[in-house]
Coordinates of C-alpha atoms and ligand atoms in Angstrom, one line a residue:
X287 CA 0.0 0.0 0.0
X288 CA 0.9 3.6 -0.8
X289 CA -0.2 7.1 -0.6
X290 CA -1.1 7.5 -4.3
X291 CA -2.2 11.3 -5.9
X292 CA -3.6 12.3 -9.0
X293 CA -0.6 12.7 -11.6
X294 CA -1.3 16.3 -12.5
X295 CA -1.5 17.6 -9.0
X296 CA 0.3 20.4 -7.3
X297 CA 1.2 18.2 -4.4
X298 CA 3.5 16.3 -6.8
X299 CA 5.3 18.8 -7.4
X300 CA 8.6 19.7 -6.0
X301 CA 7.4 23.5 -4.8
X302 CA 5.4 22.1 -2.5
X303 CA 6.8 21.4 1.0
X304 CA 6.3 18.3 2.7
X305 CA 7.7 17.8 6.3
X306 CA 7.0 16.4 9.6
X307 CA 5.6 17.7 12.8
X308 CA 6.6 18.1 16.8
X309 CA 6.1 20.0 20.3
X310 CA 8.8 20.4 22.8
X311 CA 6.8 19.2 25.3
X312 CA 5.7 16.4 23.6
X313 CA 9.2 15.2 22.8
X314 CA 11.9 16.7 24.7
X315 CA 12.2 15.7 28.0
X316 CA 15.2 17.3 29.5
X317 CA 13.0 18.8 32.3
X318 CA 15.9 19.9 34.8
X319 CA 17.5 21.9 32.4
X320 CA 14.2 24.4 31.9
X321 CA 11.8 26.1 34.3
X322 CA 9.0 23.8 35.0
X323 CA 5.8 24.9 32.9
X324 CA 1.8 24.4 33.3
X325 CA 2.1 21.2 31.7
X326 CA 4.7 19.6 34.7
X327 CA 2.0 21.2 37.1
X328 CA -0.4 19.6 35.5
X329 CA 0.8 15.9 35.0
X330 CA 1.4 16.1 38.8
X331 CA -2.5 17.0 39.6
X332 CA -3.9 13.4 40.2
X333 CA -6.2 12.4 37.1
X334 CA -5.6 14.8 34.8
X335 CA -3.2 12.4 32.7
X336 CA -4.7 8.7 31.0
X337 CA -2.0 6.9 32.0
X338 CA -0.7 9.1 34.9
X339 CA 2.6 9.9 33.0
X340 CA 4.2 13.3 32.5
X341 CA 7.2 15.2 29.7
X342 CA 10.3 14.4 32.2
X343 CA 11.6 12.1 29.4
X344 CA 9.4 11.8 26.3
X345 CA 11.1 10.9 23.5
X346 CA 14.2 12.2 25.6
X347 CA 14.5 13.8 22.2
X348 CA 17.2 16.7 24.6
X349 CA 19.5 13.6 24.6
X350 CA 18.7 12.6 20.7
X351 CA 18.2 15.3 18.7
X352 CA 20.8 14.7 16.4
X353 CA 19.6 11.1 15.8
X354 CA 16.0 12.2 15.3
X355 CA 17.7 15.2 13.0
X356 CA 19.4 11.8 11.1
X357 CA 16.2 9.9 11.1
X358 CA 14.2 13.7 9.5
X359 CA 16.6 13.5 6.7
X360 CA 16.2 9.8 5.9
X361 CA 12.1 10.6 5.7
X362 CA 13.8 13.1 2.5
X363 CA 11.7 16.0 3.9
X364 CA 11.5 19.5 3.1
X365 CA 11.3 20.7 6.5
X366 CA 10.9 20.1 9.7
X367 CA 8.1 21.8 12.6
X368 CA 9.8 22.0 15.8
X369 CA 8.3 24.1 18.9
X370 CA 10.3 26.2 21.2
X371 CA 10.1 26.0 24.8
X372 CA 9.6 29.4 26.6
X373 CA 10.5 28.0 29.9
X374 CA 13.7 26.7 28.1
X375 CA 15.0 29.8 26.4
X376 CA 13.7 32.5 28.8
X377 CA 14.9 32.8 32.7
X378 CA 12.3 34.0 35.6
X379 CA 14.0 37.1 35.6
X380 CA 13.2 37.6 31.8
X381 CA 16.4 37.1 30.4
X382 CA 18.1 34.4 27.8
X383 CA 18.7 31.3 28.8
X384 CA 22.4 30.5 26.9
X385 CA 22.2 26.5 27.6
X386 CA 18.3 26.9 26.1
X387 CA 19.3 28.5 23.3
X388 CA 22.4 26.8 22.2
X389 CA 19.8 23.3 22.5
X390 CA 18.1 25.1 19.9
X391 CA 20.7 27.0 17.6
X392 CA 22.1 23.4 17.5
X393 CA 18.9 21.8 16.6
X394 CA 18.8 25.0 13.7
X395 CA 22.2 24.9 12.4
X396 CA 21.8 21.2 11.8
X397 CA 18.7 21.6 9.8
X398 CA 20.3 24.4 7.7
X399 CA 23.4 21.8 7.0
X400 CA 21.3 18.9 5.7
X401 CA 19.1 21.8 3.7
X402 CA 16.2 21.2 5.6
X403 CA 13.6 24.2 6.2
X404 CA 12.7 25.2 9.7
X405 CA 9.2 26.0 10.8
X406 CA 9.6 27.2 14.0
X407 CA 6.8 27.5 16.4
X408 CA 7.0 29.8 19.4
X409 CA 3.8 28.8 21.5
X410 CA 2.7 25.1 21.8
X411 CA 1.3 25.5 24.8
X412 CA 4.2 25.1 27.4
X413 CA 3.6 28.4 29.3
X414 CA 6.4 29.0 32.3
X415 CA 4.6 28.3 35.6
X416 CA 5.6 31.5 37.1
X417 CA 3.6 33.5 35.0
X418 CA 0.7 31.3 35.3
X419 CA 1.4 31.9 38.8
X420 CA 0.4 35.6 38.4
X421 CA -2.7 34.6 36.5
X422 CA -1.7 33.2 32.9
X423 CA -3.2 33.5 29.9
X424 CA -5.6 35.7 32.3
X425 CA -3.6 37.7 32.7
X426 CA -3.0 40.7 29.8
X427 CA 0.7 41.0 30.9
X428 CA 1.0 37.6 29.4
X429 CA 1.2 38.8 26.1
X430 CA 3.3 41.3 26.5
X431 CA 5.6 39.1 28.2
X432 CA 5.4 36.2 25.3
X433 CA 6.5 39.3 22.9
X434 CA 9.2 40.0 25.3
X435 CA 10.2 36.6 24.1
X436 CA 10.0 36.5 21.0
X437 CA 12.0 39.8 20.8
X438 CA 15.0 38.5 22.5
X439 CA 14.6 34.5 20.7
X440 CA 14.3 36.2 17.4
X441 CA 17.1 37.7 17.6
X442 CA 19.1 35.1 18.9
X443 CA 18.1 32.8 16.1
X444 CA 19.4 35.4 13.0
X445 CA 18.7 33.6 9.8
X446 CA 18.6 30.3 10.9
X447 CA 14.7 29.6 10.5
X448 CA 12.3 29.2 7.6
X449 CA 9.2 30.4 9.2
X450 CA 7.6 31.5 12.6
X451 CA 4.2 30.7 14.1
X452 CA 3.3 33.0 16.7
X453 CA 1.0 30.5 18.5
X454 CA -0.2 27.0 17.9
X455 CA -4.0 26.4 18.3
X456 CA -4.8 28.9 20.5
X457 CA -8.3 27.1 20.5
X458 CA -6.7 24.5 22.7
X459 CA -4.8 27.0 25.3
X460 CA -8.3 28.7 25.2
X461 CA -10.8 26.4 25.5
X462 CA -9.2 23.4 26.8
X463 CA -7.1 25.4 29.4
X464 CA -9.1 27.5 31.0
X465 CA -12.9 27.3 30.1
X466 CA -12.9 22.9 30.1
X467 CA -10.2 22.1 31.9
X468 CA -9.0 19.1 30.0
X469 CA -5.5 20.7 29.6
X470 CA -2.9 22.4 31.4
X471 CA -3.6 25.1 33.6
X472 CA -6.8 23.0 33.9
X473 CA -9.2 26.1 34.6
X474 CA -12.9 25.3 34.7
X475 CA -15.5 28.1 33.7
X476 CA -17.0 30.2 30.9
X477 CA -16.1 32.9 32.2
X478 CA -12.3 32.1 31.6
X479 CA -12.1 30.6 27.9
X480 CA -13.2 34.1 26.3
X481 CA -10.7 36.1 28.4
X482 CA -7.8 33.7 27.7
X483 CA -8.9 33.7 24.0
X484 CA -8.6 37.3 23.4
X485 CA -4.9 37.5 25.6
X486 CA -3.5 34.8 23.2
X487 CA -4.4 36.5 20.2
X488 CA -3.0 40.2 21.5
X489 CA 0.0 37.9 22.4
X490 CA 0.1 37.1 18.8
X491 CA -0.5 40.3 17.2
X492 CA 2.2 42.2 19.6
X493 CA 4.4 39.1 18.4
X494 CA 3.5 39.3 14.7
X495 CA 4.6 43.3 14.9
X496 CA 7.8 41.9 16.6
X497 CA 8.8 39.5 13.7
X498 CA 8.3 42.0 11.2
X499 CA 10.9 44.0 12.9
X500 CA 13.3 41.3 14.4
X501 CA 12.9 38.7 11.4
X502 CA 11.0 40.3 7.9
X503 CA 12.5 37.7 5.5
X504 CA 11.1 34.6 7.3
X505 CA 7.2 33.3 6.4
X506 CA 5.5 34.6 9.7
X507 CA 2.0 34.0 10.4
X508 CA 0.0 31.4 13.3
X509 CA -1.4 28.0 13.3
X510 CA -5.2 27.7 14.1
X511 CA -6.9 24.3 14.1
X512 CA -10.4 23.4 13.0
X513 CA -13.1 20.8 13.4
X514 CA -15.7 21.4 11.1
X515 CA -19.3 21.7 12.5
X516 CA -22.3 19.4 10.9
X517 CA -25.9 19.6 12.3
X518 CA -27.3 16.1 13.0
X519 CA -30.6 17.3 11.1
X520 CA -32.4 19.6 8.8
X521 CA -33.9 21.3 12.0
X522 CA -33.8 25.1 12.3
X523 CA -32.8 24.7 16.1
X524 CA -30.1 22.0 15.1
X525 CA -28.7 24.1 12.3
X526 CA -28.6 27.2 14.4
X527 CA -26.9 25.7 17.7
X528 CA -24.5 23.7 15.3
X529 CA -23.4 27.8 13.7
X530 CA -23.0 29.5 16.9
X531 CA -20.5 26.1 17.8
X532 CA -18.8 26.9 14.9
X533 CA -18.4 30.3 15.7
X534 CA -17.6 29.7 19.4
X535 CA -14.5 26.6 18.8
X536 CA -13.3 27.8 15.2
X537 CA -14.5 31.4 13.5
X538 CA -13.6 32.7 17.5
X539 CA -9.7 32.7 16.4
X540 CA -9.7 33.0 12.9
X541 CA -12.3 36.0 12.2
X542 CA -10.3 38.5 14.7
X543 CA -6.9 37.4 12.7
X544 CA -8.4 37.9 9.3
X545 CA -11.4 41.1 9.7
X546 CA -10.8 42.5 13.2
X547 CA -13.7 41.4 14.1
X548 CA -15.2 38.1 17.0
X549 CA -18.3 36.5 15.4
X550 CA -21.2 38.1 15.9
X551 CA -22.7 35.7 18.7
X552 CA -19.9 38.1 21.0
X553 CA -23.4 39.9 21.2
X554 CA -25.4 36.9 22.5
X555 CA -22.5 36.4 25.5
X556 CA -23.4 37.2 29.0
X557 CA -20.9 40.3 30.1
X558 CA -19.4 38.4 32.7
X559 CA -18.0 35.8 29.8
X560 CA -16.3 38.2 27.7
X561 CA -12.8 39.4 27.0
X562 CA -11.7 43.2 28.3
X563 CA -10.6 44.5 24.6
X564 CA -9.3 47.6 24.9
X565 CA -8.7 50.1 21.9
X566 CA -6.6 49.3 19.5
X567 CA -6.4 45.6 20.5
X568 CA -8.1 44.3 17.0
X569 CA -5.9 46.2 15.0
X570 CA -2.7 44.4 16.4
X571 CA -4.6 41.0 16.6
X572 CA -5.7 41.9 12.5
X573 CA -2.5 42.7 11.2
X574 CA -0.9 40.8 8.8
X575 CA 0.1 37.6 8.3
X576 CA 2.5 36.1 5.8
X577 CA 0.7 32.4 5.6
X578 CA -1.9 30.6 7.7
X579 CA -1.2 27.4 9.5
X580 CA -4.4 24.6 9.2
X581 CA -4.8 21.6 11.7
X582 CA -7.4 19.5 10.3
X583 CA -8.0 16.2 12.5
X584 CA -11.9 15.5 12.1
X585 CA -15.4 16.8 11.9
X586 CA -17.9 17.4 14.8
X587 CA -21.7 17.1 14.6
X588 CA -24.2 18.8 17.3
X589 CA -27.7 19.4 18.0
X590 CA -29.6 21.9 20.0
X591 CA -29.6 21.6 23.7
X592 CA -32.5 22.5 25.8
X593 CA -30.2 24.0 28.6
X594 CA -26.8 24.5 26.7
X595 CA -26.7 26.4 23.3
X596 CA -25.6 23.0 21.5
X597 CA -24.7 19.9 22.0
X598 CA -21.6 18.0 20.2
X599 CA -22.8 13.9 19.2
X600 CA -20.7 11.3 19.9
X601 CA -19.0 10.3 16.5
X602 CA -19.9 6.9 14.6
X603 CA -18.3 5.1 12.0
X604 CA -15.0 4.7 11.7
X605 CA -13.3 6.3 14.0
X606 CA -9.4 7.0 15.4
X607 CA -7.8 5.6 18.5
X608 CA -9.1 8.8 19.8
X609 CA -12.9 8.6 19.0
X610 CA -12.2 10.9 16.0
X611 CA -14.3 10.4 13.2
X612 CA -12.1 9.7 9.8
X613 CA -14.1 12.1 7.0
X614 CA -11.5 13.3 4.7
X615 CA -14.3 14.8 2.9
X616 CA -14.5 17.5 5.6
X617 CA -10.9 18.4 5.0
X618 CA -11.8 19.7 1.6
X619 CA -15.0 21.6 2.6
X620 CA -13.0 23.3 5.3
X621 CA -10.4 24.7 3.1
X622 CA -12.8 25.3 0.2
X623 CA -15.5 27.0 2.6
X624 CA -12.2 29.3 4.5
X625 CA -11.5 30.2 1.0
X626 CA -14.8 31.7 0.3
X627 CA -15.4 33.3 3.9
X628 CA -11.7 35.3 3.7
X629 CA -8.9 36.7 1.4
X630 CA -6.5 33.8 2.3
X631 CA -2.8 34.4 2.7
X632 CA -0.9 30.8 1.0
X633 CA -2.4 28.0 3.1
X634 CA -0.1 25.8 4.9
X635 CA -1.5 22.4 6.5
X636 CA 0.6 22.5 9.7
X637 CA -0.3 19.1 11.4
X638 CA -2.7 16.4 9.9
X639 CA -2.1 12.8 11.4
X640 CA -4.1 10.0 13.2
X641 CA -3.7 7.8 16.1
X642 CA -4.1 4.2 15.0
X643 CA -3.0 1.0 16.8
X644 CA 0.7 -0.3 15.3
X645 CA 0.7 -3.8 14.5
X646 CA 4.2 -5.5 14.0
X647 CA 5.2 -8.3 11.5
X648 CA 8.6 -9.8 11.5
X649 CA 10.4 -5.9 12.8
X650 CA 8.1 -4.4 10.2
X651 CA 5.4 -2.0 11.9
X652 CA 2.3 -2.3 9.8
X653 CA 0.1 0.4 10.6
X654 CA -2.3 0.2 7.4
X655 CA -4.7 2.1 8.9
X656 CA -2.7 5.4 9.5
X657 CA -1.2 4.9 6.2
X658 CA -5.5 4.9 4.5
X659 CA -5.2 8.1 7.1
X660 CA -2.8 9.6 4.8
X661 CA -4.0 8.9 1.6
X662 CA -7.3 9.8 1.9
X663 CA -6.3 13.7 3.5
X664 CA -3.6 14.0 1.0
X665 CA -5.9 13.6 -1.8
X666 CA -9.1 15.8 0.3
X667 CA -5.9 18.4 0.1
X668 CA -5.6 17.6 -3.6
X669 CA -9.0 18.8 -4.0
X670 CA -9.1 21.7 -2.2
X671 CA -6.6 22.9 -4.6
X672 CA -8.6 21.8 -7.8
X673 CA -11.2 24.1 -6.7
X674 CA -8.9 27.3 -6.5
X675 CA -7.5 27.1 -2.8
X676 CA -3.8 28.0 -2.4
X677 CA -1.7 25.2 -0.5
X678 CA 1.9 25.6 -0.2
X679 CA 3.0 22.5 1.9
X680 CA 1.8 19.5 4.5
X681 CA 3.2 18.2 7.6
X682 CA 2.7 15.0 8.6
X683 CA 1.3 14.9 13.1
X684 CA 3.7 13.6 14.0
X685 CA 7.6 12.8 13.0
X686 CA 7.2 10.2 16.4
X687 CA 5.2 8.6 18.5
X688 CA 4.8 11.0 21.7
X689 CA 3.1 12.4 24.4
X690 CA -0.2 13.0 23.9
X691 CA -1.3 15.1 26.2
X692 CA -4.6 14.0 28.8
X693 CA -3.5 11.2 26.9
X694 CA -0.2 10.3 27.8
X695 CA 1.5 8.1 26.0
X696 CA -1.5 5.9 25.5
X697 CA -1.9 7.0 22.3
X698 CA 0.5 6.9 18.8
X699 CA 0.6 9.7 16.4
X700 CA 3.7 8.7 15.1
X701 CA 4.7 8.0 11.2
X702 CA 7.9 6.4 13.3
X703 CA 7.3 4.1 16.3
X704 CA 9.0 5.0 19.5
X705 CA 9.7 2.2 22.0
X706 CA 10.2 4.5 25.4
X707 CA 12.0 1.9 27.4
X708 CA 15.1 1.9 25.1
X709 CA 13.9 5.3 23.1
X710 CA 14.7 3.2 19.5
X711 CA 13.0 4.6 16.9
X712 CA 11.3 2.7 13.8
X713 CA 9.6 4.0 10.8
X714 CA 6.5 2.9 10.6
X715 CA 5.1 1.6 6.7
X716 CA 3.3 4.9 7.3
X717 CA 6.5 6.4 7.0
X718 CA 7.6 4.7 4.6
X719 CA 5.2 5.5 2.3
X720 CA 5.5 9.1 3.0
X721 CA 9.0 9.1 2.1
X722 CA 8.1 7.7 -0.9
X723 CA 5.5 10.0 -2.0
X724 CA 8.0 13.1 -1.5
X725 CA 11.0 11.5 -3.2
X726 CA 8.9 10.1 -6.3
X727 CA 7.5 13.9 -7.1
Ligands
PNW876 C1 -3.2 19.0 18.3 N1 -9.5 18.9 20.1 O1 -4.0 19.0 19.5 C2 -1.9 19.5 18.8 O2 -1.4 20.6 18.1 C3 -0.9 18.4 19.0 O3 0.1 18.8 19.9 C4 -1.5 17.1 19.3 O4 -0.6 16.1 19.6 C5 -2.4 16.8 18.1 O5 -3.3 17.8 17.7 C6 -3.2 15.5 18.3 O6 -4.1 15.6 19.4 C7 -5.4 19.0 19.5 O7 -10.0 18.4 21.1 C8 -5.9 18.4 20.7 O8 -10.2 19.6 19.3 C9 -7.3 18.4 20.9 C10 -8.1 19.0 19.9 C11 -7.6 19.5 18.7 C12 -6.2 19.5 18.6

C-alpha cells in the first residue's frame, strides 16, 4: 500500500513542501534543564493524565536530537516543525537562557546543514509556571511578556529559521485550558475561555509586529486548528446551535486574525464571559500575516440543547484511536469553505495525522490504517486545490510517537514508532510510504 495522488496535482510537485511535525513538550524531555511549565504542574494533579505519566523524558528527544535530526533527513523531507520551549530559552528574571538556546541554535544549524527548512513555532502551549502563577493567559501582561520573548529569541536565532508561528491552536490554550479544563492550567468556567482567547491572540499580534521588525524575511503567520461543525438534522434549532458552535470553537480565532472582528454571537454572551478588549487591540490581533497554518483532524456534529446552546454527538463510523471520526471529505469543505469566507494568505496544512493502533510483522510495523489516514487527507488536500484554494506545503502529526497530552502516551501519532523503554526509533510503513511520496514527485 501507498499514498497515491492524482498525476497532475500540485502536491506532486517539488514546490510544495512536505515535512513532519513536533512539540517540545511532547518530545523533549530534559525537564531539569528548563523552568518547570503548566504542563509539569499539571501531569502532577492526580487524574488529569490517562496513564498518569508526565514530559520528564518523552522521547528524551534533549539527549537525541541529532539522531532524530538523522532519522528527519532519511524521511527526504523539506522541512521540519519544531516548537520552542519558553520555559527553556527564557529565565524568571526575563532574560536568555544561553544553555536553552544553544539546545536550539544546535537543533537549527543542523537543519540548515542537511538543507532542511525550519518551521519554527513559538507557543505550543508550554507556558512557564511562574507566569501562570500571576494569573496566565488571564492575565494581559501575558502577552506582552510572550513578545518580550519573541524579541529576544528572534534575535538570537538570525537567519537560521524558515518560518515563525506566533502560537499553535490557541483554541486548545483557550478552550481546553481554561474554560474545560482538560488541559494544562486546567481552569474550569465560561467565564475564563473568552478572556484567555482574546490574551492569546493580542500575544500574537504584539508578536506578529515583533517578527516584522526582528525577522521580515522569514514566512510569519499562526497555526489555528479546526473541526468542522455538521448539524445532525435539517432542523432550524439544530442548524442554528450547530453555527453558533462553529463560531464559538473555530471562526472565534480566525475571524479576529483575518477582519478585526469576534463572530457576531460576541453579542449573545453574557458580560461576565467576555474578554476586556481595549482600543486598539483588533488592529494588532488583524494585522498581517504572511501564511496561515491549518490543523485539520476531524469533523464534529451537534444538536440543539435545551439547557446549553448546543450539543456535540458522539462520533460513529469509523473512527481513530481517539474517538475521531475519519471524514476526509470535511478536509476539503474546510479549506474550500475558508476560501470563500476570507482573502486567504498561502495556506499551509501544519499538522494532519491520526492515532491508530501499530501492529508488528517480523520488525516491520504495519500500521495500514494510519497509512489509509494519509491517503485519503492527501488527496481531500488535492481537492481543495482543484477548486482554487492555495496550499503551499503539509506536515505529517507527528515525525514520532509521543506524548499525547490527557493522553499520555496511550496513544500513537507517530509515522515512526518510538519504543520509550530503550527510546529506539522505527519507521513505521506509514512512514515509509511518506518518504516515498515526497522522493517520487
Ligand atoms: C493538536 N481537540 O492537538 C496539537 O497541536 C498536537 O500537539 C496534538 O498532539 C495533536 O493535535 C493530536 O491531538 C489537539 O480536542 C488536541 O479539538 C485536541 C483537539 C484538537 C487538537
Amino acid at each position: 500500500t501507498k499514498i497515491s495522488l492524482p498525476t497532475c496535482s500540485p502536491l506532486l510537485t517539488k514546490e510544495f513542501i512536505y515535512g513532519v511535525a513536533t512539540a517540545s513538550f511532547q518530545i523533549e524531555g530534559g525537564s531539569t534543564h528548563r523552568l518547570p511549565c503548566i504542563w509539569d504542574t499539571f501531569c502532577d494533579t492526580p487524574g488529569k493524565i490517562a496513564d498518569n505519566s508526565n514530559g520528564h523524558v518523552a522521547c528524551d528527544h534533549y539527549n537525541n536530537w541529532k539522531k532524530d535530526i538523522d532519522l528527519i533527513e532519511s524521511l527526504g523531507v523539506d522541512a521540519y516543525r519544531l516548537s520552542i520551549s519558553w520555559p527553556r530559552v527564557i529565565t524568571k528574571s526575563g532574560e536568555l537562557n544561553p544553555e536553552g538556546v544553544k539546545f536550539y541554535t544546535d537543533i537549527l544549524d543542523e537543519l540548515k546543514k542537511r538543507n532542511i527548512k525550519a518551521f519554527v513555532t513559538l507557543y505550543h502551549w508550554d507556558l512557564p509556571q511562574h507566569l501562570e502563577d500571576e494569573g496566565g493567559w488571564l492575565n494581559r501582561e501575558t502577552a506582552y511578556a510572550f513578545a518580550h520573548y519573541v524579541d529576544l529569541i528572534t534575535f538570537a536565532f538570525g537567519d537560521r529559521v524558515h518560518s515563525y508561528a506566533t502560537l499553535n491552536e490557541p483554541f486548545c490554550s483557550a478552550f481546553l485550558g481554561y474554560e474545560i479544563g482538560i488541559h494544562a492550567p486546567g481552569k474550569v468556567g465560561k467565564q475564563y475561555g473568552r478572556k484567555a482567547a482574546h490574551h492569546l491572540l493580542l500575544a500574537h499580534g504584539l508578536a506578529m509586529t515583533v517578527l516584522k521588525q526582528n525577522s521580515p524575511t522569514t514566512l510569519n503567520g499562526i497555526v489555528l486548528n479546526f473541526t468542522p461543525c455538521y448539524s445532525i438534522s435539517e432542523d432550524a434549532d439544530d442548524i442554528a446551535a450547530t453555527a453558533f458552535a462553529d463560531d464559538y470553537l473555530n471562526q472565534w480565532y480566525m475571524k479576529p486574525i483575518m477582519d478585526g472582528t469576534y463572530p457576531a454571537i460576541i453579542e449573545q454572551l453574557p458580560s461576565t464571559h467576555l474578554p476586556d478588549i481595549h482600543d486598539g487591540d483588533m488592529a494588532i490581533i488583524s494585522q498581517s500575516i504572511d501564511y496561515l497554518g491549518i490543523n485539520f483532524y476531524t469533523r464534529q456534529f451537534y444538536k440543539a440543547h435545551p439547557t446549553e446552546i448546543y450539543e456535540p454527538i458522539k462520533p460513529t463510523g469509523p473512527l481513530t484511536d481517539m474517538g475521531w471520526e475519519i471524514y476526509p471529505k470535511s478536509f476539503t469543505e474546510l479549506l474550500v469553505t475558508l476560501n470563500n469566507t476570507y482573502t486567504l494568505p498561502p495556506i499551509f496544512i501544519t499538522e494532519n495525522g491520526a492515532a491508530m493502533p501499530d501492529s508488528y510483522n517480523n520488525g516491520e510495523i504495519n500500521d495500514v490504517d494510519r497509512l489509509d489516514y494519509y491517503n485519503s487527507h492527501l488527496n481531500a488536500v488535492h481537492n481543495a486545490t482543484e477548486q482554487g484554494v492555495r496550499i503551499d506545503g503539509y506536515f505529517a502529526w507527528s515525525l514520532m510517537d509521543n506524548f499525547e497530552w490527557a493522553e499520555g502516551y496511550l496513544k500513537r501519532f507517530g509515522i515512526v514508532y518510538v519504543d520509550y523503554s530503550t527510546q529506539q526509533r522505527t519507521i513505521k510503513n506509514s512512514g515509509l510510504a511518506y518518504k516515498a511520496l515526497i522522493s517520487n514527485r
